[in-house]
Amino acid sequence: MSYIPAELIKKKRNGGVHTADEIRTLIRLYSKDELPDYQMAAWLMAVFFSGMTGEETTVLTEAMLHSGLTLDFSHLPTPAVDKHSTGGVGDKTSMIIAPIAAAAGVPVPMIAGRGLGHTGGTLDKLEAIPGFNIRFSLEEFRTNVEKYGVCIIGQTDEICPADKKIYALRDVTATVDSLPLICASIMSKKIAEGISGLVLDVKYGSGAFMKTIGRAETLANHLIEIGHGHGKKVIAVLSNMDQPLGRFIGNALEIGECIAILKNQSFLNEEPGRFHDTRELSIALAGDMIWLGGKADSREHGAEVAEEVLASGAAWRKFEQICHVQGGRLSELPSAAKKEIVLAPQNGFVQSLETEQIGLAAIKLGAGRLKTADLIDPTAGIHMHKKIGEAVHRGEALYTLFARDEKHFAEARTMLLAATTISLQKVASPRLIALRK
Amino acid sequence: MSYIPAELIKKKRNGGVHTADEIRTLIRLYSKDELPDYQMAAWLMAVFFSGMTGEETTVLTEAMLHSGLTLDFSHLPTPAVDKHSTGGVGDKTSMIIAPIAAAAGVPVPMIAGRGLGHTGGTLDKLEAIPGFNIRFSLEEFRTNVEKYGVCIIGQTDEICPADKKIYALRDVTATVDSLPLICASIMSKKIAEGISGLVLDVKYGSGAFMKTIGRAETLANHLIEIGHGHGKKVIAVLSNMDQPLGRFIGNALEIGECIAILKNQSFLNEEPGRFHDTRELSIALAGDMIWLGGKADSREHGAEVAEEVLASGAAWRKFEQICHVQGGRLSELPSAAKKEIVLAPQNGFVQSLETEQIGLAAIKLGAGRLKTADLIDPTAGIHMHKKIGEAVHRGEALYTLFARDEKHFAEARTMLLAATTISLQKVASPRLIALRK
C-alpha cells in the first residue's frame, strides 16, 4: 500500500497508533533510501513524544530485524541463548558468562556492542586482548558457534541495517532515549542472532541509563513483551549500578578481573573474594542462560550448574578456547605505562558514588570514546580500592589511575574525588540483584 | 558561539527555553546549509511538542527576518500598513482593502501568498486577471509603493529565505500546525515589508485553520505580541468563517465579486447588497489600516473614511490603477466555459455549512492546488446562492459550479450537498466580526 509520509508522521505526532503495514512501509522505504532522513527524523521525534504501543514496538522490531540477514540456530540440539546488558560501569560479565554457559553446553551466539556514553562495551574489552578478532562473517560466526558453542563478534552490516541507519540518525537528532526505539533497537539485533532465549541484565542506579528501579522495570517489561511477541524466552535480572561492578574499570583491567574470577586467583593485589559482586552477578546471569538452554530445571539449579562449571575450571578453559579461536593472545594482555594513586582525603566510610562520573573519568583517561573518532587506550582505567560501605583512612589509596600517559590524570582525579562521598557513618552496600523477572 | 546541534534539539525536546543566540545560530546554520534538514526536522517536531515562549518566538521571527533583505518605508510621510488574513474560503478582502487604504493615503506594501490547503490565496486571485504581474523585484515593488501608494506581489527569494526553506521542510514533516512556527513565519514576512502597522484578520470556524474562537484569539495574541516585540502597531479582527465570505469562491469569480463591491454593481445576477459580509469585513479591515496609517482618529473613524472612499469611487479607481500598473487587463477577466446548477434537495433553511469541504470542492473544480504541481483553472469556482439562515425551496438553485470542463462537477456536487445542512428551523446568520483586539 502507498502512504504519504507526512501523513504517517502526523498520525504519530497526533498520538495515533500505526498499523503494522505503516511501520513496515516506513522502515522499508528508509532502508532503501526512499524516505529522506528529515522525514525519518521528524517521525522519530514524534515517536519520542507520542510513544508506541507494545504491538507497534514489536512490529518495529520485526521490520528492523527483516531489513537484513538473520541467523537460525534452532537446528542445534540445545537452544541457543544470549545475554544483553543495558550498560553499566565496570560491567564485564559477558567475558565470564559466555564461557560458563558454553562450557555447560548452551550455545552462545553473541553479537556484542561498543561502549556508549559513560559505559564500556564488550567489544572494546575483548579488543584489549592483542589479536582478538571480533570481525567474522556471519558464516564464520555460525560455524564457530556450532563447533565451539560460542563466538563473540561485533554487529555486521548484514544484521539489522535499518537499525544501524536509524541509530546513527537518532544519535544526531536527540531521539536516542525513547523507550520503544531503545527496545526495538536492542531486540532486533538480539533476535537476529537466531537465539531461542535471552537473559536481560537491566541496570538501574547512578551508573545506569535508567536511574531508578521503576524505569528499569518498565524497560525490562517492554523488552520481555517484544521477545515474547517473537516467540523467544526472555527473562531479566534487575541489577544495581549505584557503584561500578567489581574493582576495575577499563578494557585490559576488566579482562584481568575476569581472568582472576575464571581462574579464582588474585589480580593486582586484589584477592578473588574482592570481586564477589562481579562473580555473583555472573553466576546469576549464566545460571539463567543455562536454565533457558534447558541444562537446568530451574533458575536456582542453573546457578548451581554455573557455579560448578566455574569452580571446575571448565569456564576458564572455554575462555582460553574462545581467545584461541578468535586470535586473542591472552599472555600479551597489556598493562599501563603510567599509574597514579588517588588518596582518601579523610577518614570514614564510602557513602555513595556518582557512578556515571566515575565512568566518564575512565573515558577521560582513554578507556572509551566520547566521539566515534576517539581512540581507545586499552590499558587506561581505574582500580577501585574502596566501594560503598567500606572503611577508608585519610591518606589510604582510594583509586589507582592507569593510562599510557599522565596527561589526563589530574582531571580524572578531580572527577573521581568529586564523585566520591565519604562520611563517618557506615552504610550498607547496595543490594546487587533487586529483582528477577 | 559554537553549539552541538543535537544538544540544542535535546534542550527543546526536554522543554527548555532557548537563548536568543541559540535560535539565531540554528536559523543561520540552516540558512547556510550548514545544519542538515534532518536536524532541523527533529528540532521543528520538538518545537511542535514543547512550544516556544513569546520571547523565543520573537527571536525566531527576527532571525528569519534577517536571513534576507528587508524593506523600509519609514521615510514616507504616512506609516505603511498591511493586512494579513489567516486564511478562509471566499476570503477576497485584499483586493478591496488595498485600494481603499491606498486611496485614503495609506501606503500598502503587500507581499501576498498562494492558496494553502482548502483556502484561496490573493496571488492566485490576482493572476485570474489576464496579464496581472505579481513578480516584481523588491526595487520595483518599493518604487511602485512610493509612486502609487500600493503594490501587491508574491514572496521573492530575497525576503525571509530561511522561512521559505523551513516552510518547505515543515510541509513534508507534519510540523506546519505549530503556533510559534506559524506566528514566526507570518510575522517575519510581514515585518520584512517595512510596514509600521499590521491589521490581522484572524479567522475562526468551520472554514478556518482555527476551528474555535478561543484558538483564534490565542493566535491573535501571539501575533500581536511578536509585532509589538518588533516595534510594530498590530491590531486584530476575529472574523467568522463558519460559512464562505461573500457569494463567490474561485479566482476570477472572486475578482468579479470584488469589482461589484468596488463599483457597487451586481455580478452574475447578484445585487451588491448580497455581498454585505465581504463589504462589511473589508470596511472594518480597511478602516483599521487607515487608523494605523494615521488617517483617522479611531477605528470607528477609520471605518467611516473607508466607507467614504469606497462610496466615492476612489477605491475603484485605485484598483483600476493597480491593475494598470501591474499589467492586469480587467476587461479580459475570463469566465467559465461550463457551469452546472446544484438544486436544493428539500425545503427549509440553511442550518450549517462545512466550509472547509466547500473550499475543497472549489479546489476539486480547479480553483486551487492540493499539490504544488497542480494547475489552477482561473474560471473554476462556486456561486453560493444560499447562505446560513436563508430559506431554500426544493428544486431551487443552491450552488452553481463553474469550470473549464465538467469532469469534476459530479464529485463537487456530492461534496457540496454533503457539506450543506438544511433544516426546517430558521437559524440566525453567524456574527461576522466577533472580537477586535
CSV table of N, CA, C and O in Angstrom, one decimal, chain A residues 348-410:
chain,number,residue,atom,x,y,z
A,348,GLY,N,36.7,7.7,57.2
A,348,GLY,CA,35.2,7.5,57.2
A,348,GLY,C,34.9,6.2,56.4
A,348,GLY,O,35.7,5.3,56.3
A,349,PHE,N,33.7,6.2,55.8
A,349,PHE,CA,33.2,5.1,55.0
A,349,PHE,C,32.7,5.7,53.7
A,349,PHE,O,32.2,6.8,53.6
A,350,VAL,N,32.9,4.9,52.6
A,350,VAL,CA,32.3,5.4,51.3
A,350,VAL,C,30.8,5.3,51.4
A,350,VAL,O,30.2,4.3,51.7
A,351,GLN,N,30.2,6.5,51.3
A,351,GLN,CA,28.8,6.6,51.5
A,351,GLN,C,28.0,6.4,50.1
A,351,GLN,O,27.0,5.7,50.1
A,352,SER,N,28.5,7.1,49.1
A,352,SER,CA,27.9,7.0,47.8
A,352,SER,C,28.9,7.4,46.7
A,352,SER,O,29.9,8.0,46.9
A,353,LEU,N,28.6,6.9,45.5
A,353,LEU,CA,29.4,7.1,44.4
A,353,LEU,C,28.6,7.6,43.2
A,353,LEU,O,27.5,7.0,42.9
A,354,GLU,N,29.1,8.7,42.5
A,354,GLU,CA,28.4,9.1,41.3
A,354,GLU,C,29.0,8.3,40.2
A,354,GLU,O,30.0,8.6,39.5
A,355,THR,N,28.4,7.1,39.9
A,355,THR,CA,29.0,6.1,39.1
A,355,THR,C,29.1,6.6,37.6
A,355,THR,O,30.1,6.2,37.0
A,356,GLU,N,28.1,7.4,37.1
A,356,GLU,CA,28.3,7.9,35.8
A,356,GLU,C,29.5,8.7,35.6
A,356,GLU,O,30.3,8.6,34.7
A,357,GLN,N,29.8,9.5,36.7
A,357,GLN,CA,31.0,10.4,36.7
A,357,GLN,C,32.3,9.5,36.7
A,357,GLN,O,33.3,9.9,36.1
A,358,ILE,N,32.2,8.4,37.4
A,358,ILE,CA,33.4,7.5,37.5
A,358,ILE,C,33.6,6.9,36.1
A,358,ILE,O,34.8,6.8,35.6
A,359,GLY,N,32.5,6.6,35.4
A,359,GLY,CA,32.6,6.0,34.1
A,359,GLY,C,33.2,7.1,33.1
A,359,GLY,O,34.1,6.8,32.3
A,360,LEU,N,32.8,8.3,33.3
A,360,LEU,CA,33.3,9.4,32.5
A,360,LEU,C,34.8,9.7,32.7
A,360,LEU,O,35.6,10.0,31.8
A,361,ALA,N,35.2,9.5,34.0
A,361,ALA,CA,36.6,9.7,34.4
A,361,ALA,C,37.5,8.6,33.7
A,361,ALA,O,38.6,8.9,33.2
A,362,ALA,N,36.9,7.4,33.6
A,362,ALA,CA,37.7,6.3,32.9
A,362,ALA,C,37.8,6.6,31.5
A,362,ALA,O,38.9,6.4,30.8
A,363,ILE,N,36.7,7.2,30.9
A,363,ILE,CA,36.8,7.5,29.5
A,363,ILE,C,37.7,8.7,29.2
A,363,ILE,O,38.5,8.7,28.3
A,364,LYS,N,37.8,9.6,30.2
A,364,LYS,CA,38.7,10.7,30.1
A,364,LYS,C,40.2,10.2,30.0
A,364,LYS,O,41.0,10.7,29.3
A,365,LEU,N,40.4,9.1,30.8
A,365,LEU,CA,41.8,8.5,30.9
A,365,LEU,C,42.1,7.8,29.6
A,365,LEU,O,43.3,7.5,29.3
A,366,GLY,N,41.0,7.5,28.8
A,366,GLY,CA,41.3,6.8,27.5
A,366,GLY,C,40.6,5.5,27.3
A,366,GLY,O,40.8,4.8,26.4
A,367,ALA,N,39.8,5.1,28.3
A,367,ALA,CA,39.2,3.8,28.3
A,367,ALA,C,38.0,3.7,27.4
A,367,ALA,O,37.4,2.6,27.2
A,368,GLY,N,37.5,4.8,26.8
A,368,GLY,CA,36.3,4.8,25.9
A,368,GLY,C,36.3,6.0,25.1
A,368,GLY,O,37.2,6.8,25.1
A,369,ARG,N,35.3,6.1,24.3
A,369,ARG,CA,35.1,7.2,23.3
A,369,ARG,C,34.0,8.1,23.7
A,369,ARG,O,32.9,7.6,24.1
A,370,LEU,N,34.2,9.4,23.6
A,370,LEU,CA,33.1,10.3,23.7
A,370,LEU,C,32.6,10.6,22.3
A,370,LEU,O,31.4,10.9,22.1
A,371,LYS,N,33.5,10.6,21.3
A,371,LYS,CA,33.1,10.7,19.9
A,371,LYS,C,33.5,9.4,19.2
A,371,LYS,O,34.5,8.8,19.6
A,372,THR,N,32.9,9.1,18.1
A,372,THR,CA,33.2,7.9,17.3
A,372,THR,C,34.7,7.9,16.9
A,372,THR,O,35.3,6.8,16.9
A,373,ALA,N,35.2,9.0,16.7
A,373,ALA,CA,36.6,9.1,16.1
A,373,ALA,C,37.7,8.9,17.2
A,373,ALA,O,38.8,8.7,17.0
A,374,ASP,N,37.3,9.0,18.5
A,374,ASP,CA,38.2,8.9,19.6
A,374,ASP,C,38.9,7.5,19.6
A,374,ASP,O,38.3,6.5,19.3
A,375,LEU,N,40.2,7.6,20.0
A,375,LEU,CA,41.0,6.3,20.0
A,375,LEU,C,41.0,5.8,21.5
A,375,LEU,O,41.1,6.6,22.4
A,376,ILE,N,40.9,4.5,21.6
A,376,ILE,CA,40.9,3.9,23.0
A,376,ILE,C,42.3,3.5,23.4
A,376,ILE,O,43.1,3.0,22.6
A,377,ASP,N,42.6,3.8,24.6
A,377,ASP,CA,43.9,3.2,25.2
A,377,ASP,C,43.5,2.0,26.0
A,377,ASP,O,42.8,2.1,27.1
A,378,PRO,N,43.8,0.8,25.5
A,378,PRO,CA,43.3,-0.4,26.2
A,378,PRO,C,43.8,-0.6,27.6
A,378,PRO,O,43.2,-1.2,28.4
A,379,THR,N,44.9,0.1,27.9
A,379,THR,CA,45.5,0.0,29.3
A,379,THR,C,44.9,1.0,30.3
A,379,THR,O,45.1,0.9,31.5
A,380,ALA,N,44.1,2.0,29.8
A,380,ALA,CA,43.6,3.0,30.6
A,380,ALA,C,42.5,2.5,31.5
A,380,ALA,O,41.7,1.6,31.1
A,381,GLY,N,42.4,3.1,32.7
A,381,GLY,CA,41.3,2.7,33.6
A,381,GLY,C,41.5,3.1,35.0
A,381,GLY,O,42.4,3.8,35.3
A,382,ILE,N,40.7,2.5,35.8
A,382,ILE,CA,40.6,2.8,37.2
A,382,ILE,C,40.5,1.6,38.1
A,382,ILE,O,39.7,0.7,37.8
A,383,HIS,N,41.3,1.5,39.1
A,383,HIS,CA,41.2,0.5,40.2
A,383,HIS,C,40.4,1.1,41.3
A,383,HIS,O,40.9,2.1,41.9
A,384,MET,N,39.3,0.5,41.7
A,384,MET,CA,38.5,1.0,42.8
A,384,MET,C,39.0,0.2,44.1
A,384,MET,O,38.6,-0.9,44.3
A,385,HIS,N,39.8,0.9,44.9
A,385,HIS,CA,40.2,0.2,46.2
A,385,HIS,C,39.1,0.1,47.2
A,385,HIS,O,39.0,-0.8,48.0
A,386,LYS,N,38.2,1.1,47.1
A,386,LYS,CA,37.1,1.2,48.1
A,386,LYS,C,35.7,1.3,47.4
A,386,LYS,O,35.5,2.1,46.5
A,387,LYS,N,34.8,0.5,47.9
A,387,LYS,CA,33.4,0.6,47.4
A,387,LYS,C,32.5,0.9,48.5
A,387,LYS,O,32.9,1.1,49.7
A,388,ILE,N,31.2,1.1,48.2
A,388,ILE,CA,30.3,1.7,49.1
A,388,ILE,C,30.2,0.8,50.4
A,388,ILE,O,30.1,-0.4,50.3
A,389,GLY,N,30.3,1.5,51.5
A,389,GLY,CA,30.2,0.8,52.8
A,389,GLY,C,31.6,0.4,53.4
A,389,GLY,O,31.7,0.1,54.6
A,390,GLU,N,32.6,0.5,52.6
A,390,GLU,CA,34.0,0.1,53.0
A,390,GLU,C,34.6,1.3,53.8
A,390,GLU,O,34.5,2.5,53.4
A,391,ALA,N,35.4,1.0,54.8
A,391,ALA,CA,36.1,2.0,55.6
A,391,ALA,C,37.3,2.5,54.8
A,391,ALA,O,38.0,1.8,54.1
A,392,VAL,N,37.5,3.8,55.0
A,392,VAL,CA,38.7,4.4,54.4
A,392,VAL,C,39.4,5.3,55.4
A,392,VAL,O,38.8,5.8,56.3
A,393,HIS,N,40.8,5.3,55.3
A,393,HIS,CA,41.6,6.1,56.2
A,393,HIS,C,42.2,7.2,55.4
A,393,HIS,O,42.7,6.9,54.3
A,394,ARG,N,42.3,8.4,56.0
A,394,ARG,CA,42.9,9.5,55.3
A,394,ARG,C,44.3,9.1,54.8
A,394,ARG,O,45.1,8.5,55.6
A,395,GLY,N,44.6,9.4,53.6
A,395,GLY,CA,46.0,9.0,53.0
A,395,GLY,C,46.1,7.6,52.5
A,395,GLY,O,47.1,7.3,51.9
A,396,GLU,N,45.0,6.8,52.6
A,396,GLU,CA,45.0,5.5,52.1
A,396,GLU,C,44.6,5.6,50.6
A,396,GLU,O,43.9,6.5,50.2
A,397,ALA,N,44.9,4.5,49.8
A,397,ALA,CA,44.6,4.5,48.4
A,397,ALA,C,43.1,4.4,48.2
A,397,ALA,O,42.5,3.4,48.7
A,398,LEU,N,42.5,5.3,47.5
A,398,LEU,CA,41.0,5.3,47.2
A,398,LEU,C,40.8,4.7,45.8
A,398,LEU,O,40.0,3.8,45.5
A,399,TYR,N,41.6,5.2,44.9
A,399,TYR,CA,41.6,4.8,43.5
A,399,TYR,C,43.1,4.7,43.0
A,399,TYR,O,43.9,5.4,43.5
A,400,THR,N,43.3,3.9,42.0
A,400,THR,CA,44.6,4.0,41.2
A,400,THR,C,44.2,4.3,39.7
A,400,THR,O,43.3,3.6,39.2
A,401,LEU,N,44.8,5.3,39.1
A,401,LEU,CA,44.5,5.6,37.7
A,401,LEU,C,45.6,4.9,36.9
A,401,LEU,O,46.8,4.8,37.3
A,402,PHE,N,45.2,4.5,35.7
A,402,PHE,CA,46.1,3.8,34.8
A,402,PHE,C,45.9,4.5,33.4
A,402,PHE,O,44.8,4.7,33.0
A,403,ALA,N,47.0,4.7,32.7
A,403,ALA,CA,46.9,5.1,31.3
A,403,ALA,C,48.3,5.0,30.7
A,403,ALA,O,49.3,4.8,31.4
A,404,ARG,N,48.4,5.2,29.4
A,404,ARG,CA,49.7,5.1,28.7
A,404,ARG,C,50.5,6.4,28.9
A,404,ARG,O,51.7,6.4,28.8
A,405,ASP,N,49.8,7.5,29.3
A,405,ASP,CA,50.5,8.7,29.7
A,405,ASP,C,49.7,9.4,30.8
A,405,ASP,O,48.5,9.0,31.1
A,406,GLU,N,50.3,10.4,31.4
A,406,GLU,CA,49.7,11.0,32.6
A,406,GLU,C,48.8,12.3,32.3
A,406,GLU,O,48.3,12.9,33.2
A,407,LYS,N,48.6,12.6,31.0
A,407,LYS,CA,48.0,13.9,30.7
A,407,LYS,C,46.6,14.1,31.3
A,407,LYS,O,46.3,15.3,31.5
A,408,HIS,N,45.9,13.1,31.5
A,408,HIS,CA,44.5,13.3,32.0
A,408,HIS,C,44.4,12.9,33.5
A,408,HIS,O,43.3,12.9,34.0
A,409,PHE,N,45.5,12.6,34.1
A,409,PHE,CA,45.4,12.1,35.5
A,409,PHE,C,44.8,13.2,36.4
A,409,PHE,O,44.0,12.9,37.3
A,410,ALA,N,45.2,14.4,36.3
A,410,ALA,CA,44.7,15.5,37.2
A,410,ALA,C,43.2,15.6,37.0
A,410,ALA,O,42.5,15.7,38.0
